[in-house]
Tab-separated table of N, CA, C and O in Angstrom:
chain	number	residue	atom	x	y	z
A	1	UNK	N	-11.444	-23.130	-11.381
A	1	UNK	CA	-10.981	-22.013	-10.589
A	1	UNK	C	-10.711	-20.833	-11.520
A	1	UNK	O	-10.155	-20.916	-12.616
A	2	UNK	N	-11.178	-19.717	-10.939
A	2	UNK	CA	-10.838	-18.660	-11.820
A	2	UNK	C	-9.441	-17.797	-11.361
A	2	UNK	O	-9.216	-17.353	-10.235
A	3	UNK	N	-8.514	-17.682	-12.637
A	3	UNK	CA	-7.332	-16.816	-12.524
A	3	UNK	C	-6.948	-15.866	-13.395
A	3	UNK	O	-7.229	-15.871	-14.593
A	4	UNK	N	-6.117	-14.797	-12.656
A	4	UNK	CA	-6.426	-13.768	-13.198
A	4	UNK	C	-4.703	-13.397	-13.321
A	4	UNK	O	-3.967	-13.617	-12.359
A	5	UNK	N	-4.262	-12.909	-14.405
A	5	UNK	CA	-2.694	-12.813	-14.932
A	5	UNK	C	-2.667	-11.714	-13.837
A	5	UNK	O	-1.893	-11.997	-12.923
A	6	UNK	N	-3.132	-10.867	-13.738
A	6	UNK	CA	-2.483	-9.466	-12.645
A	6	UNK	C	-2.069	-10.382	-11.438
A	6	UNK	O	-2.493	-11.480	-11.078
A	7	UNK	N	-1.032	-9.500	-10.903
A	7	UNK	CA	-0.969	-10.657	-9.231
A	7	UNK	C	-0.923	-9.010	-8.302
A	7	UNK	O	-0.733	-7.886	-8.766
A	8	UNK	N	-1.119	-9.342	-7.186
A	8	UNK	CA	-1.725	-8.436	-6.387
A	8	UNK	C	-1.022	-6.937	-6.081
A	8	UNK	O	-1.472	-5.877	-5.647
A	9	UNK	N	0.340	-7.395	-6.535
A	9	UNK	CA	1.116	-6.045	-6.530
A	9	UNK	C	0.690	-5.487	-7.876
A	9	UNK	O	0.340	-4.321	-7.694
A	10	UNK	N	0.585	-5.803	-9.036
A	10	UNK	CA	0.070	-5.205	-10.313
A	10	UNK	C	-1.422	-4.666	-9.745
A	10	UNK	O	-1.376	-3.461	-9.500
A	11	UNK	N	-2.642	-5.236	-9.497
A	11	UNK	CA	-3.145	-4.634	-9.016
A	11	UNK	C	-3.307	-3.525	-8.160
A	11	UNK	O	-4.011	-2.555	-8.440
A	12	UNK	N	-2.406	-3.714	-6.707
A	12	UNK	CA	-1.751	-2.039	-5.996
A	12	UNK	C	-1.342	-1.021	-6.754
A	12	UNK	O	-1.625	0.156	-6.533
A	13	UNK	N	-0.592	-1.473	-7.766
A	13	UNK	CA	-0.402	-0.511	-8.304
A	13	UNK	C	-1.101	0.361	-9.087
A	13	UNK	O	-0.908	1.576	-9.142
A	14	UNK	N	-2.087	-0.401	-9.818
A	14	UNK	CA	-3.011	0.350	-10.894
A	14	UNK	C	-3.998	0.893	-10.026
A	14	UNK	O	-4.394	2.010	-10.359
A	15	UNK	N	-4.566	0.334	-8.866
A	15	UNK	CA	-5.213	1.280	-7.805
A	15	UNK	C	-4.101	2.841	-7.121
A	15	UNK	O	-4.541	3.893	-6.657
A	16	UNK	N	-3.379	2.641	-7.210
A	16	UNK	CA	-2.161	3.482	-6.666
A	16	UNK	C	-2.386	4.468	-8.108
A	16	UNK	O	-2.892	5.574	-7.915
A	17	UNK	N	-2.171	4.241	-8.949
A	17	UNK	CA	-1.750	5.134	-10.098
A	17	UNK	C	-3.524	5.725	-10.258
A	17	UNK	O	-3.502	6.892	-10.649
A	18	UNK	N	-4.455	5.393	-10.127
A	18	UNK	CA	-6.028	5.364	-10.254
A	18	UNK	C	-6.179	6.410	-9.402
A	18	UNK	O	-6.835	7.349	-9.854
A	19	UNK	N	-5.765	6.516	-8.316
A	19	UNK	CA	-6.206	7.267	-6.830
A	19	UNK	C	-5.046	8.604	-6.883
A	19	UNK	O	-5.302	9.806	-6.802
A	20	UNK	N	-3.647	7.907	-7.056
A	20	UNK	CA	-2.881	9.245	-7.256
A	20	UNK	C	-2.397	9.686	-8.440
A	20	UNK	O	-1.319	10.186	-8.120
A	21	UNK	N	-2.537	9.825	-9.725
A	21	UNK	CA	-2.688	10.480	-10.806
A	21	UNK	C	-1.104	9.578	-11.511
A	21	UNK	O	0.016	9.861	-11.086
A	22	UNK	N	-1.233	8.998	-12.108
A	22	UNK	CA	-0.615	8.470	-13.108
A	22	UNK	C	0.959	7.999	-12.693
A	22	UNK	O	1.201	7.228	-11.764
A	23	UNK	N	1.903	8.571	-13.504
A	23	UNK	CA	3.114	7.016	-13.393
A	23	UNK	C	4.003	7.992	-12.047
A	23	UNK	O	4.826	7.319	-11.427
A	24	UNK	N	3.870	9.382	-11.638
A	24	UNK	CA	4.525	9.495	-9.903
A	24	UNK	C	3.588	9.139	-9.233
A	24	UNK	O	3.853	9.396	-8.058
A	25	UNK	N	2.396	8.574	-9.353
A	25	UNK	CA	1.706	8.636	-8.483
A	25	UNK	C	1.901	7.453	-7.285
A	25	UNK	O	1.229	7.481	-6.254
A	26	UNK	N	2.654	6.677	-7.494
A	26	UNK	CA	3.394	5.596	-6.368
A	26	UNK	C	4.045	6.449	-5.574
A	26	UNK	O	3.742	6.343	-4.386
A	27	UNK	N	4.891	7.312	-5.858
A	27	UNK	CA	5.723	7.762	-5.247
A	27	UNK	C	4.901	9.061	-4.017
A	27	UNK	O	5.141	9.225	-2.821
A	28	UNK	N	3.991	9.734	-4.849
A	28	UNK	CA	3.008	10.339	-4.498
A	28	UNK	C	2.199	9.836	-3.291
A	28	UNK	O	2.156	10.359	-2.177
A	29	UNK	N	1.641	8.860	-3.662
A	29	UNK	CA	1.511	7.717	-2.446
A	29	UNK	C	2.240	7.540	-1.337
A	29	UNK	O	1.970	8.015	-0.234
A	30	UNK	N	3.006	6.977	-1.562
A	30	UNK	CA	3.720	6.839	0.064
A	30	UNK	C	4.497	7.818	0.304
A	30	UNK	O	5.396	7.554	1.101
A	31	UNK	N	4.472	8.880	-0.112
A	31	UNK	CA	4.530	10.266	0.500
A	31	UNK	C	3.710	10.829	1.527
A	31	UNK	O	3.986	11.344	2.610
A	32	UNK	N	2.300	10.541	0.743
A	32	UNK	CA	0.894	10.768	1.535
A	32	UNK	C	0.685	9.698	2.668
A	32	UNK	O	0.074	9.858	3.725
A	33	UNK	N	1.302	8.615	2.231
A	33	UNK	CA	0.667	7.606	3.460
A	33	UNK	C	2.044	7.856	4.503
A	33	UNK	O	1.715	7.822	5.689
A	34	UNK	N	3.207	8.049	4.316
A	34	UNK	CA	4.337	8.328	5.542
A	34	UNK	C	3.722	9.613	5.980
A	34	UNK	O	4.306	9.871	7.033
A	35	UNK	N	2.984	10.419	5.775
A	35	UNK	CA	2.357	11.768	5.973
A	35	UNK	C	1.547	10.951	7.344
A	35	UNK	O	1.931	10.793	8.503
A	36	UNK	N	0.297	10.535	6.661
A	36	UNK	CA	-1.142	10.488	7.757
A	36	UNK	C	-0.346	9.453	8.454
A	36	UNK	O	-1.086	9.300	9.425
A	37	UNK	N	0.543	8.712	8.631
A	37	UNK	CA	1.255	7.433	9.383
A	37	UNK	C	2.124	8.583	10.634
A	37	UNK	O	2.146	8.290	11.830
A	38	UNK	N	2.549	9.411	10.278
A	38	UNK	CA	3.315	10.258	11.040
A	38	UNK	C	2.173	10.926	11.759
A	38	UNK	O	1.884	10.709	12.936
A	39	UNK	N	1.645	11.629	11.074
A	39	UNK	CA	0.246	12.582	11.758
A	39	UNK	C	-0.567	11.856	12.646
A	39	UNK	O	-1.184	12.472	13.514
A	40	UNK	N	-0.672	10.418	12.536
A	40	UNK	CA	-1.357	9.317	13.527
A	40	UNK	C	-0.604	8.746	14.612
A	40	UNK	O	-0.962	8.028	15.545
A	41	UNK	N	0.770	9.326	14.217
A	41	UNK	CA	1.776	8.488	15.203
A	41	UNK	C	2.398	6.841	15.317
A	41	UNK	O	3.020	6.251	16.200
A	42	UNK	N	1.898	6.448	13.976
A	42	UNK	CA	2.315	5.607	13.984
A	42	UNK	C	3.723	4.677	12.917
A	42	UNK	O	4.189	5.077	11.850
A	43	UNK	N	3.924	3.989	13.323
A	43	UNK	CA	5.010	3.201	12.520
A	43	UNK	C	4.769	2.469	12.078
A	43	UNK	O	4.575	1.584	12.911
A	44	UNK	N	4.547	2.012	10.796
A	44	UNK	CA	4.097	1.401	9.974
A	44	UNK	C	4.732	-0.212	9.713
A	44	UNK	O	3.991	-1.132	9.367
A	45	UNK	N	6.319	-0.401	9.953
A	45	UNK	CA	6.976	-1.726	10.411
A	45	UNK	C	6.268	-2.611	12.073
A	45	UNK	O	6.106	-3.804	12.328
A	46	UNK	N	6.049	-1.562	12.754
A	46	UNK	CA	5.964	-2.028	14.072
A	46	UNK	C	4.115	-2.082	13.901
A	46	UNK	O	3.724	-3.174	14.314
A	47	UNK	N	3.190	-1.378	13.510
A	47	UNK	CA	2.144	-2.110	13.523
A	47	UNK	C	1.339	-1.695	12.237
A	47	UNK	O	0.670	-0.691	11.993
A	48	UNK	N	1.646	-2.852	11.477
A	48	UNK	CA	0.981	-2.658	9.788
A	48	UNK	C	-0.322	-2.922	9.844
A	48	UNK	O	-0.841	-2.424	8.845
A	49	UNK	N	-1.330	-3.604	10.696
A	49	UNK	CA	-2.451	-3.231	10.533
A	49	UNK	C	-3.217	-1.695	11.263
A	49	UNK	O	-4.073	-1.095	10.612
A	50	UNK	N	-2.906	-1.343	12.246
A	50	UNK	CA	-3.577	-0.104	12.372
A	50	UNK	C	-2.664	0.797	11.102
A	50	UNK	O	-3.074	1.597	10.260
A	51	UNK	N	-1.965	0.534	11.245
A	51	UNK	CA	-1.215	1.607	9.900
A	51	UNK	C	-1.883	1.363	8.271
A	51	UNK	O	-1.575	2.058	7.303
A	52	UNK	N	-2.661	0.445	8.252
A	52	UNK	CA	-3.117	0.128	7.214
A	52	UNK	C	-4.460	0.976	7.111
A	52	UNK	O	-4.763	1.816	6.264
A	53	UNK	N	-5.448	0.350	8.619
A	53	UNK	CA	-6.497	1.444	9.455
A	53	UNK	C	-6.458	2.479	8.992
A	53	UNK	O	-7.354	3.105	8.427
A	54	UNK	N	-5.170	2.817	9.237
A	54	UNK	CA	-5.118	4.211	9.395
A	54	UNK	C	-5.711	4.620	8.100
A	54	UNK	O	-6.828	5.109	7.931
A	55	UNK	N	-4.522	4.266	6.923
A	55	UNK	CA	-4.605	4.568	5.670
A	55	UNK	C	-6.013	4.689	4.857
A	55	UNK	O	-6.286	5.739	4.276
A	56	UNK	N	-6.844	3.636	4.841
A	56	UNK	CA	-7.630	3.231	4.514
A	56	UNK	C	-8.511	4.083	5.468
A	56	UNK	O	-9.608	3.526	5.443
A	57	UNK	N	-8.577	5.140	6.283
A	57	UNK	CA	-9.604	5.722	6.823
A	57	UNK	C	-9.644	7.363	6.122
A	57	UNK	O	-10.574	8.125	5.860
A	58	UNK	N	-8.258	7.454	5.987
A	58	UNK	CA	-7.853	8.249	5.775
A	58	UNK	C	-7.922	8.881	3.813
A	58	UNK	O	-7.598	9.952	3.301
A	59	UNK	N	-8.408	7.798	3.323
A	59	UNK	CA	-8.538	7.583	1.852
A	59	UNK	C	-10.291	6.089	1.798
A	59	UNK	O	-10.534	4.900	1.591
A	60	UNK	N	-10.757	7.016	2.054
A	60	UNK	CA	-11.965	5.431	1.815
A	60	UNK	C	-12.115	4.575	0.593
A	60	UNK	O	-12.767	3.532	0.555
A	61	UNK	N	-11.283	5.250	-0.657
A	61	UNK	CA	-11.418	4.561	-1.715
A	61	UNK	C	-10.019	3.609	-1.804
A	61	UNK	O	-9.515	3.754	-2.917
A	62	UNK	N	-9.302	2.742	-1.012
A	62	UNK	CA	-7.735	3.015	-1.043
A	62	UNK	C	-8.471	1.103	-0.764
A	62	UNK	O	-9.563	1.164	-0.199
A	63	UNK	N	-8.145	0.037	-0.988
A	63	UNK	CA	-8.554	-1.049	-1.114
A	63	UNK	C	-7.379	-1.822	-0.004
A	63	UNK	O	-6.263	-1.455	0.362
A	64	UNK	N	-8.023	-2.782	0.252
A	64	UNK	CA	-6.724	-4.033	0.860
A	64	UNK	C	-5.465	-4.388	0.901
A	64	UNK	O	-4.700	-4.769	1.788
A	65	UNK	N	-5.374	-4.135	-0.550
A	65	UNK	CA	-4.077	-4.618	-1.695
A	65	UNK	C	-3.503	-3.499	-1.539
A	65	UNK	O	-2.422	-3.565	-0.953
A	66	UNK	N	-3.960	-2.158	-1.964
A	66	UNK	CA	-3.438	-1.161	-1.797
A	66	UNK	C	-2.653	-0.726	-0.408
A	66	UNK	O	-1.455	-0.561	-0.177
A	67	UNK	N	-3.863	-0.606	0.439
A	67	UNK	CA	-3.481	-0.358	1.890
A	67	UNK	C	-2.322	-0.823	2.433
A	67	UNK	O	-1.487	-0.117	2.999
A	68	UNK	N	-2.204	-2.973	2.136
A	68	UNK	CA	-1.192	-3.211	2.183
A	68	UNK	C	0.527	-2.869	1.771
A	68	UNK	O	1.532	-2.896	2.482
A	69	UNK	N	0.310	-2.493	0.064
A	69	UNK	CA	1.466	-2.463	-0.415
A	69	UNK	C	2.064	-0.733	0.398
A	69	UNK	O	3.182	-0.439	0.821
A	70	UNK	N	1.040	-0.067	0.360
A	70	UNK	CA	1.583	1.363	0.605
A	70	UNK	C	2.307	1.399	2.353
A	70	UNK	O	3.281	2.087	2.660
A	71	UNK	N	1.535	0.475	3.316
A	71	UNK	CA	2.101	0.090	4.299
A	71	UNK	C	3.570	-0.407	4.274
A	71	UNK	O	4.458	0.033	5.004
A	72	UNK	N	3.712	-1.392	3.330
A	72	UNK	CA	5.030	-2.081	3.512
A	72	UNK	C	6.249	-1.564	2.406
A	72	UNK	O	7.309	-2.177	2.283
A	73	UNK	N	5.879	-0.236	1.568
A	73	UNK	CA	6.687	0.473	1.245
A	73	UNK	C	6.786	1.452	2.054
A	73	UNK	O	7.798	1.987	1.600
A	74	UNK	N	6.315	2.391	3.359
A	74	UNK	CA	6.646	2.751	3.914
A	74	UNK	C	7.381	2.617	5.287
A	74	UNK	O	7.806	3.415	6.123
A	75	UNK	N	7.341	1.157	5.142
A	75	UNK	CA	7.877	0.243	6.240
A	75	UNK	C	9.802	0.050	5.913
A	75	UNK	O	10.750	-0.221	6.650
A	76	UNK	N	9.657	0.381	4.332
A	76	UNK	CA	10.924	0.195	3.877
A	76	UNK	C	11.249	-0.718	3.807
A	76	UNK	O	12.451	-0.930	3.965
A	77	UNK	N	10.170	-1.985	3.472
A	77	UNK	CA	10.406	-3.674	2.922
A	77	UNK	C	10.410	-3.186	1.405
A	77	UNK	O	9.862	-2.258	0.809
A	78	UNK	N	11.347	-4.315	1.011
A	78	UNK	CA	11.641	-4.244	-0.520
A	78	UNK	C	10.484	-4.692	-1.221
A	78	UNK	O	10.183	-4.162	-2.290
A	79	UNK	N	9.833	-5.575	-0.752
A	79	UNK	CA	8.690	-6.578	-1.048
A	79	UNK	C	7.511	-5.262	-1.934
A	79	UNK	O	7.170	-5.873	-2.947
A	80	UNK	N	7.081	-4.397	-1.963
A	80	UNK	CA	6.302	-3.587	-1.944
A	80	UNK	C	6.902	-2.747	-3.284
A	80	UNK	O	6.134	-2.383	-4.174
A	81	UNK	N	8.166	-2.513	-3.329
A	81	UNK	CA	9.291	-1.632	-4.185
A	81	UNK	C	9.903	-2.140	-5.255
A	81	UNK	O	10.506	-1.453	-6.080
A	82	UNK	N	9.779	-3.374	-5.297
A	82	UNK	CA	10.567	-4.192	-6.155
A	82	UNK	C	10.252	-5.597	-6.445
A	82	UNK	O	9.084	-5.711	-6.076
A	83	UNK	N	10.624	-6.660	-6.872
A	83	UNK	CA	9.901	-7.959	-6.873
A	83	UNK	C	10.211	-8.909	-5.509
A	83	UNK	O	11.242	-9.273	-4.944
A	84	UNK	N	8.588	-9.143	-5.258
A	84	UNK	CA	8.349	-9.479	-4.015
A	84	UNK	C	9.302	-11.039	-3.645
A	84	UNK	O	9.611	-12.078	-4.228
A	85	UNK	N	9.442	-10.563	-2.658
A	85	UNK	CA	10.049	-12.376	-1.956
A	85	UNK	C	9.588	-13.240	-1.120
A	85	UNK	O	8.990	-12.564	-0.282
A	86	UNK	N	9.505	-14.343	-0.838
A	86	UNK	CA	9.079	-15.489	-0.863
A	86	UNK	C	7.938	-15.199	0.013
A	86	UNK	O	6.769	-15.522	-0.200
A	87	UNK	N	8.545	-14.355	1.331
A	87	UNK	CA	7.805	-14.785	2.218
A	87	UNK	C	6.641	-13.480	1.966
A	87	UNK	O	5.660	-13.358	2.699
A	88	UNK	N	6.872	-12.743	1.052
A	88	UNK	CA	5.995	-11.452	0.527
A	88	UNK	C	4.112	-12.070	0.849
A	88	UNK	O	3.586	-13.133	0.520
A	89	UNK	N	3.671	-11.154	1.423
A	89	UNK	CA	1.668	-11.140	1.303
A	89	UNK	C	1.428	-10.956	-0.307
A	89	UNK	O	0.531	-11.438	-1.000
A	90	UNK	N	2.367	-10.221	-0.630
A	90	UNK	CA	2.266	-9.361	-2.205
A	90	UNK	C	2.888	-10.367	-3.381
A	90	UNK	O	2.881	-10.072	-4.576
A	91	UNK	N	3.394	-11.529	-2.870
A	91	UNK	CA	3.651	-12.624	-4.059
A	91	UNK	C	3.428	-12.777	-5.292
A	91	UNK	O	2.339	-13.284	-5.562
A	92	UNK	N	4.054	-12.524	-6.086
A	92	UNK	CA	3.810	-12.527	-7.467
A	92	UNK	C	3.927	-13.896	-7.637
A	92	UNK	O	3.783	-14.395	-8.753
């Protein structure tokens, strides 16, 4: 089996920092994604896959991992912000 030391939030992030310009660029991020989430009308706790949709339509280069984490930091789960917990998609 092949494994890889990054775990999927390290990855979000280096796509995050890749797409929005270096070490604000997280923050930069879900600035932009509470932006097009508002502008779409949607809430990002109450439905994280069109909010993900959204994101990811809205940025075509913006990946899975990404889409996800920027969703569930604008959702205001810690999981996304800090080190993920148990029941985290984003599991380290």
């Amino acid at each position: 089996m092949i494994s890889s030391s990054r775990t999927p939030s390290d990855r979000a992030r280096a796509q995050i920092a890749q797409l929005f310009g270096g070490e604000q660029g997280e923050e930069r991020a879900v600035a932009w994604a509470r932006g097009v989430l508002e502008h779409a009308g949607l809430d990002a706790s109450r439905a994280p896959l069109r909010s993900m949709r959204a994101l990811r339509r809205a940025e075509r280069r913006l990946g899975l991992v990404a889409g996800r984490y920027l969703v569930e930091a604008v959702a205001g789960r810690s999981d996304a912000t800090g080190p993920a917990g148990a029941g985290s998609p984003l599991r380290d």
